[in-house]
């Protein structure tokens, strides 16, 4: 997708197109998936039952590779292929026309070129290396060793970042126990292509000490780290919760700088702006599982900028990854994939938001599929290369199940020390908010709370055992045409308790 115009450059790759790379298949069209290799958007790989098709967008050529060849990495002028035709798999360095340059030992999957194509990043179980392709010499940039407190990492992820000018490494350590499956320690590293360490970030002790921390992320410049504090569990799915918060801390000291109430981290670090001075978080509205998005500016001072949400979208379901900021620029472009569920046929839609023009570009990639009442289409992941000129759209097809509901209030920024109390102010009623005996719009009215009234979360003992899906403070709120999916059980300063509609509560 062209980010300036929203125009889609789409390709249908057929097997009969062949420009000399060999063919051992039947010419059938690919069925199993499409993906980009390299960061400049030149090469698209299509995988089918007979092998791999490669589309060179620059030359408009399609190549079919035999089964024993695969494309591992690509730069503007070099390809890295693996070749399993011999007794031992080898790497083959080739030109874009598939002329062989040199062969060397197979290093394992997950390899990436430097921007100039002269160096290769790869990893093993023990270390991460940068190899000079002219001399085939390699330098260790990070040895994978057990942490003195957290043990041996159970996941090591690395890739080029910052428009491919840097190398980012993430080490994920095992969960401390079955009851803390969401809680893990991380280490993040930044290197340049000469192997010099630019920054190192570890999960702060403040986050590890909190029992409610469920996700941690760091800014691409290594200056900040953010973690999500769970709110109240209110549903069957683990992802269902009310009023989660996100803490932003100094990465060097681990000291919290501020907290955003009614916000959740996304599943990707792509929510951070390239310069690290802001990140995208999920927030209201919370209708039928929807969630909007906001850009939280960190510098020069914390501030919230709301990003518009699209009607009919449900982008916060657990198998959706969230909104991605472009890898360069000042936060102009943001992209996400969402499922349109509530009107007309289901559709998988990728949307691009241009903050400078305040407009959306959308592309519907799958439409009309239906797998059952609780099954949803697998998302079509958008991704960026090294620039913000194009957004890459690919999909894997199939289906995914599961879901969740986030109950948000209007977001607010708080500064340390933080309170654990869920306190609210009545807002936006224009007069007063009914306090009811039961969580239904027709429930007996116990009082009417004027705008500005402070209330605190309480627990309804009568409601606690009636619906095991929900917390005793939160209940379904059905039958009201204007508001809301949920009611909240609160207590006023003078001790009056009852149910109110959540839409009219702001964090105090």
PDB file of C-alpha atoms in Angstrom, residues 14 16 55 59 102 143 148 154 158 172 187 240 262 278 299 305 312 333 342 344 359 409 418 432 440 449 465 469 484:
ATOM      1  CA  UNK A  14       1.480 -18.072 -11.092  1.00  0.00           C
ATOM      2  CA  UNK A  16       4.038 -21.034 -15.144  1.00  0.00           C
ATOM      3  CA  UNK A  55       8.798 -12.264  -7.227  1.00  0.00           C
ATOM      4  CA  UNK A  59      12.661  -6.405 -12.373  1.00  0.00           C
ATOM      5  CA  UNK A 102      30.154 -17.887  -3.054  1.00  0.00           C
ATOM      6  CA  UNK A 143      27.025 -14.605  24.037  1.00  0.00           C
ATOM      7  CA  UNK A 148      22.357 -15.275  37.659  1.00  0.00           C
ATOM      8  CA  UNK A 154      13.958 -19.887  26.641  1.00  0.00           C
ATOM      9  CA  UNK A 158      17.005 -10.714  16.996  1.00  0.00           C
ATOM     10  CA  UNK A 172      13.050 -13.969  27.223  1.00  0.00           C
ATOM     11  CA  UNK A 187      16.685  -8.308  28.488  1.00  0.00           C
ATOM     12  CA  UNK A 240     -10.856  -9.854  29.620  1.00  0.00           C
ATOM     13  CA  UNK A 262      -7.453   2.597  31.316  1.00  0.00           C
ATOM     14  CA  UNK A 278       5.904   8.108  22.405  1.00  0.00           C
ATOM     15  CA  UNK A 299       8.771  13.990  25.663  1.00  0.00           C
ATOM     16  CA  UNK A 305      -3.319  12.274  21.834  1.00  0.00           C
ATOM     17  CA  UNK A 312     -17.163  -1.992  13.121  1.00  0.00           C
ATOM     18  CA  UNK A 333       1.633   6.769   9.794  1.00  0.00           C
ATOM     19  CA  UNK A 342     -20.998  -6.363  13.429  1.00  0.00           C
ATOM     20  CA  UNK A 344     -22.627  -7.155   6.763  1.00  0.00           C
ATOM     21  CA  UNK A 359      -7.469  10.259   7.131  1.00  0.00           C
ATOM     22  CA  UNK A 409     -12.664   4.496  31.256  1.00  0.00           C
ATOM     23  CA  UNK A 418       0.517   5.457  42.603  1.00  0.00           C
ATOM     24  CA  UNK A 432     -26.586  13.372  37.513  1.00  0.00           C
ATOM     25  CA  UNK A 440     -30.071  -3.229  35.142  1.00  0.00           C
ATOM     26  CA  UNK A 449     -24.922  11.459  41.674  1.00  0.00           C
ATOM     27  CA  UNK A 465     -21.902 -15.616  43.203  1.00  0.00           C
ATOM     28  CA  UNK A 469     -17.610 -14.788  34.528  1.00  0.00           C
ATOM     29  CA  UNK A 484     -23.453   0.576  28.225  1.00  0.00           C
TER      30      UNK A 484
END
